[in-house]
């Protein structure tokens, strides 16, 4: 029974994964064996040839697949390394940004605290000055009140002294008057007696 070369070639490519050139070579070998009226040994030889070619093709496919897997792994590894490097640089950049933001925030807070301290210090100084001026004004008022009170008291004491002096003089005059009266009485008594 003659071989259908086109169908056999397609079957070798689809089922066994041979490329067109290999499948074509195998189909030609089989077709030539049929044309010569192949013997059992020819069929065995063709079969052996087909198996050897299939084995060689399988080995080549495995090698190619293995090299593609290795290449794929290497590409994947390099992508992973590149991705890790990108992530690492992003992390470093993010850490630097965060660090600079923290430093800037600390500086802002420190300047705000210093400004508040200065405001508080100036308020304390102003309050102390106001209190000091009030105390000075109160002391001056007290001094003036004490001075005026001392003057009033001085005037009162002087007036009391004058009044007492006047009373003493009056008393002396009165006592002198009484003494004169007593003397007059005594003189009268002596005259009468």
mmCIF file of C-alpha atoms in Angstrom:
data_model
loop_
_atom_site.group_PDB
_atom_site.id
_atom_site.type_symbol
_atom_site.label_atom_id
_atom_site.label_comp_id
_atom_site.label_asym_id
_atom_site.label_seq_id
_atom_site.Cartn_x
_atom_site.Cartn_y
_atom_site.Cartn_z
ATOM 1 C CA UNK A 1 0.000 0.000 0.000
ATOM 2 C CA UNK A 2 1.629 3.269 -1.128
ATOM 3 C CA UNK A 3 2.368 5.919 1.535
ATOM 4 C CA UNK A 4 0.568 9.302 1.542
ATOM 5 C CA UNK A 5 3.629 11.551 1.815
ATOM 6 C CA UNK A 6 1.786 14.783 2.585
ATOM 7 C CA UNK A 7 -0.350 13.188 5.310
ATOM 8 C CA UNK A 8 2.647 11.373 6.820
ATOM 9 C CA UNK A 9 4.742 14.536 6.810
ATOM 10 C CA UNK A 10 1.954 16.493 8.562
ATOM 11 C CA UNK A 11 1.552 13.694 11.135
ATOM 12 C CA UNK A 12 5.305 13.641 11.899
ATOM 13 C CA UNK A 13 5.306 17.447 12.403
ATOM 14 C CA UNK A 14 2.132 17.581 14.514
ATOM 15 C CA UNK A 15 2.463 14.398 16.617
ATOM 16 C CA UNK A 16 6.259 14.069 17.010
ATOM 17 C CA UNK A 17 7.284 17.716 16.895
ATOM 18 C CA UNK A 18 9.647 17.372 13.905
ATOM 19 C CA UNK A 19 10.336 20.349 11.713
ATOM 20 C CA UNK A 20 9.292 20.285 8.016
ATOM 21 C CA UNK A 21 12.764 19.367 6.701
ATOM 22 C CA UNK A 22 13.152 16.363 9.047
ATOM 23 C CA UNK A 23 9.628 15.100 8.402
ATOM 24 C CA UNK A 24 10.201 15.446 4.664
ATOM 25 C CA UNK A 25 13.452 13.421 4.847
ATOM 26 C CA UNK A 26 11.801 10.592 6.799
ATOM 27 C CA UNK A 27 8.827 10.459 4.417
ATOM 28 C CA UNK A 28 11.221 10.317 1.414
ATOM 29 C CA UNK A 29 13.148 7.422 2.958
ATOM 30 C CA UNK A 30 9.962 5.461 3.484
ATOM 31 C CA UNK A 31 8.689 6.330 -0.004
ATOM 32 C CA UNK A 32 12.003 5.194 -1.544
ATOM 33 C CA UNK A 33 11.794 1.928 0.370
ATOM 34 C CA UNK A 34 8.299 1.376 -0.977
ATOM 35 C CA UNK A 35 9.387 2.125 -4.524
ATOM 36 C CA UNK A 36 12.200 -0.399 -4.312
ATOM 37 C CA UNK A 37 9.830 -2.949 -2.901
ATOM 38 C CA UNK A 38 11.111 -2.865 0.579
ATOM 39 C CA UNK A 39 12.057 -6.003 2.371
ATOM 40 C CA UNK A 40 11.591 -6.689 6.068
ATOM 41 C CA UNK A 41 15.190 -5.670 6.698
ATOM 42 C CA UNK A 42 14.595 -2.418 4.764
ATOM 43 C CA UNK A 43 11.543 -1.701 6.866
ATOM 44 C CA UNK A 44 13.557 -2.469 10.021
ATOM 45 C CA UNK A 45 16.373 -0.247 8.810
ATOM 46 C CA UNK A 46 13.925 2.535 7.954
ATOM 47 C CA UNK A 47 12.266 2.068 11.315
ATOM 48 C CA UNK A 48 15.640 2.208 13.048
ATOM 49 C CA UNK A 49 16.536 5.287 11.019
ATOM 50 C CA UNK A 50 13.241 6.938 11.932
ATOM 51 C CA UNK A 51 13.763 6.065 15.630
ATOM 52 C CA UNK A 52 17.338 7.384 15.547
ATOM 53 C CA UNK A 53 16.181 10.576 13.894
ATOM 54 C CA UNK A 54 13.318 10.878 16.378
ATOM 55 C CA UNK A 55 15.750 10.301 19.265
ATOM 56 C CA UNK A 56 18.178 12.873 17.851
ATOM 57 C CA UNK A 57 15.316 15.295 17.328
ATOM 58 C CA UNK A 58 14.089 14.631 20.870
ATOM 59 C CA UNK A 59 17.582 15.234 22.253
ATOM 60 C CA UNK A 60 17.887 18.442 20.240
ATOM 61 C CA UNK A 61 14.424 19.515 21.446
ATOM 62 C CA UNK A 62 15.393 18.726 25.043
ATOM 63 C CA UNK A 63 18.679 20.613 24.689
ATOM 64 C CA UNK A 64 16.908 23.542 23.068
ATOM 65 C CA UNK A 65 14.185 23.434 25.712
ATOM 66 C CA UNK A 66 16.817 23.208 28.457
ATOM 67 C CA UNK A 67 18.795 26.113 27.021
ATOM 68 C CA UNK A 68 15.571 28.107 26.647
ATOM 69 C CA UNK A 69 14.665 27.289 30.264
ATOM 70 C CA UNK A 70 18.159 28.366 31.389
ATOM 71 C CA UNK A 71 17.932 31.526 29.288
ATOM 72 C CA UNK A 72 14.431 32.163 30.631
ATOM 73 C CA UNK A 73 15.680 31.623 34.208
ATOM 74 C CA UNK A 74 18.583 33.984 33.562
ATOM 75 C CA UNK A 75 16.262 36.599 32.082
ATOM 76 C CA UNK A 76 13.886 36.155 35.021
ATOM 77 C CA UNK A 77 16.802 36.328 37.478
ATOM 78 C CA UNK A 78 18.103 39.521 35.872
ATOM 79 C CA UNK A 79 14.564 40.982 35.933
ATOM 80 C CA UNK A 80 14.258 40.045 39.624
ATOM 81 C CA UNK A 81 17.669 41.611 40.364
ATOM 82 C CA UNK A 82 16.720 44.759 38.417
ATOM 83 C CA UNK A 83 13.356 44.874 40.197
ATOM 84 C CA UNK A 84 15.067 44.432 43.583
ATOM 85 C CA UNK A 85 17.514 47.218 42.714
ATOM 86 C CA UNK A 86 14.658 49.503 41.652
ATOM 87 C CA UNK A 87 12.745 48.702 44.826
ATOM 88 C CA UNK A 88 15.893 49.214 46.924
ATOM 89 C CA UNK A 89 16.545 52.597 45.302
ATOM 90 C CA UNK A 90 12.873 53.560 45.795
ATOM 91 C CA UNK A 91 13.087 52.516 49.459
ATOM 92 C CA UNK A 92 16.311 54.509 49.910
ATOM 93 C CA UNK A 93 14.766 57.531 48.179
ATOM 94 C CA UNK A 94 11.612 57.173 50.298
ATOM 95 C CA UNK A 95 13.708 56.895 53.485
ATOM 96 C CA UNK A 96 15.702 59.989 52.482
ATOM 97 C CA UNK A 97 12.495 61.926 51.725
ATOM 98 C CA UNK A 98 10.978 60.823 55.024
ATOM 99 C CA UNK A 99 14.183 61.712 56.895
ATOM 100 C CA UNK A 100 14.304 65.167 55.292
ATOM 101 C CA UNK A 101 10.597 65.690 56.082
ATOM 102 C CA UNK A 102 11.219 64.673 59.718
ATOM 103 C CA UNK A 103 14.214 67.053 59.932
ATOM 104 C CA UNK A 104 12.167 69.879 58.370
ATOM 105 C CA UNK A 105 9.269 69.155 60.755
ATOM 106 C CA UNK A 106 11.642 69.155 63.748
ATOM 107 C CA UNK A 107 13.150 72.453 62.589
ATOM 108 C CA UNK A 108 9.668 73.988 62.158
ATOM 109 C CA UNK A 109 8.602 72.787 65.605
ATOM 110 C CA UNK A 110 11.844 74.054 67.149
ATOM 111 C CA UNK A 111 11.441 77.485 65.543
ATOM 112 C CA UNK A 112 7.780 77.615 66.669
ATOM 113 C CA UNK A 113 8.827 76.667 70.218
ATOM 114 C CA UNK A 114 11.560 79.327 70.173
ATOM 115 C CA UNK A 115 9.060 81.921 68.906
ATOM 116 C CA UNK A 116 6.585 80.938 71.640
ATOM 117 C CA UNK A 117 9.354 81.108 74.253
ATOM 118 C CA UNK A 118 10.339 84.580 73.013
ATOM 119 C CA UNK A 119 6.694 85.731 73.093
ATOM 120 C CA UNK A 120 6.279 84.321 76.594
ATOM 121 C CA UNK A 121 9.565 85.905 77.707
ATOM 122 C CA UNK A 122 8.518 89.298 76.324
ATOM 123 C CA UNK A 123 5.085 88.944 78.008
ATOM 124 C CA UNK A 124 6.778 88.068 81.302
ATOM 125 C CA UNK A 125 9.142 91.058 80.958
ATOM 126 C CA UNK A 126 6.229 93.380 80.098
ATOM 127 C CA UNK A 127 4.201 91.989 83.017
ATOM 128 C CA UNK A 128 7.154 92.451 85.371
ATOM 129 C CA UNK A 129 7.617 96.014 84.126
ATOM 130 C CA UNK A 130 3.902 96.765 84.607
ATOM 131 C CA UNK A 131 3.977 95.279 88.107
ATOM 132 C CA UNK A 132 7.164 97.163 88.937
ATOM 133 C CA UNK A 133 5.670 100.434 87.723
ATOM 134 C CA UNK A 134 2.484 99.747 89.716
ATOM 135 C CA UNK A 135 4.562 98.932 92.801
ATOM 136 C CA UNK A 136 6.602 102.123 92.276
ATOM 137 C CA UNK A 137 3.400 104.143 91.819
ATOM 138 C CA UNK A 138 1.901 102.520 94.949
ATOM 139 C CA UNK A 139 5.092 103.255 96.903
ATOM 140 C CA UNK A 140 5.025 106.864 95.717
ATOM 141 C CA UNK A 141 1.357 107.179 96.681
ATOM 142 C CA UNK A 142 2.089 105.639 100.086
ATOM 143 C CA UNK A 143 5.104 107.925 100.528
ATOM 144 C CA UNK A 144 3.026 110.976 99.644
ATOM 145 C CA UNK A 145 0.224 109.805 101.979
ATOM 146 C CA UNK A 146 2.735 109.169 104.772
ATOM 147 C CA UNK A 147 4.333 112.558 104.137
ATOM 148 C CA UNK A 148 0.972 114.333 104.123
ATOM 149 C CA UNK A 149 -0.091 112.367 107.227
ATOM 150 C CA UNK A 150 3.187 113.285 108.950
ATOM 151 C CA UNK A 151 2.623 116.933 107.991
ATOM 152 C CA UNK A 152 -0.950 116.797 109.282
ATOM 153 C CA UNK A 153 0.211 115.023 112.433
ATOM 154 C CA UNK A 154 3.025 117.581 112.778
ATOM 155 C CA UNK A 155 0.496 120.405 112.452
ATOM 156 C CA UNK A 156 -1.856 118.695 114.913
ATOM 157 C CA UNK A 157 0.999 118.092 117.365
ATOM 158 C CA UNK A 158 2.096 121.709 116.992
ATOM 159 C CA UNK A 159 -1.466 122.857 117.531
ATOM 160 C CA UNK A 160 -1.805 120.564 120.568
ATOM 161 C CA UNK A 161 1.491 121.875 121.920
ATOM 162 C CA UNK A 162 0.293 125.454 121.438
ATOM 163 C CA UNK A 163 -3.050 124.607 123.031
ATOM 164 C CA UNK A 164 -1.286 122.873 125.931
ATOM 165 C CA UNK A 165 1.058 125.866 126.315
ATOM 166 C CA UNK A 166 -1.945 128.130 126.295
ATOM 167 C CA UNK A 167 -3.713 125.917 128.844
ATOM 168 C CA UNK A 168 -0.570 125.899 131.011
ATOM 169 C CA UNK A 169 -0.416 129.689 130.873
ATOM 170 C CA UNK A 170 -4.099 129.924 131.686
ATOM 171 C CA UNK A 171 -3.608 127.509 134.531
ATOM 172 C CA UNK A 172 -0.663 129.505 135.818
ATOM 173 C CA UNK A 173 -2.727 132.664 135.539
ATOM 174 C CA UNK A 174 -5.589 130.977 137.268
ATOM 175 C CA UNK A 175 -3.285 129.654 139.991
ATOM 176 C CA UNK A 176 -1.744 133.105 140.333
ATOM 177 C CA UNK A 177 -5.225 134.552 140.542
ATOM 178 C CA UNK A 178 -6.180 132.054 143.232
ATOM 179 C CA UNK A 179 -2.934 132.759 145.082
ATOM 180 C CA UNK A 180 -3.622 136.494 144.886
ATOM 181 C CA UNK A 181 -7.135 135.887 146.078
ATOM 182 C CA UNK A 182 -5.885 133.746 148.956
ATOM 183 C CA UNK A 183 -3.333 136.449 149.784
ATOM 184 C CA UNK A 184 -6.063 139.045 149.762
ATOM 185 C CA UNK A 185 -8.205 136.798 151.959
ATOM 186 C CA UNK A 186 -5.371 136.193 154.318
ATOM 187 C CA UNK A 187 -4.696 139.933 154.482
ATOM 188 C CA UNK A 188 -8.358 140.559 155.190
ATOM 189 C CA UNK A 189 -8.389 137.900 157.875
ATOM 190 C CA UNK A 190 -5.378 139.450 159.476
ATOM 191 C CA UNK A 191 -6.891 142.846 159.338
ATOM 192 C CA UNK A 192 -10.155 141.627 160.744
ATOM 193 C CA UNK A 193 -8.518 139.706 163.457
#
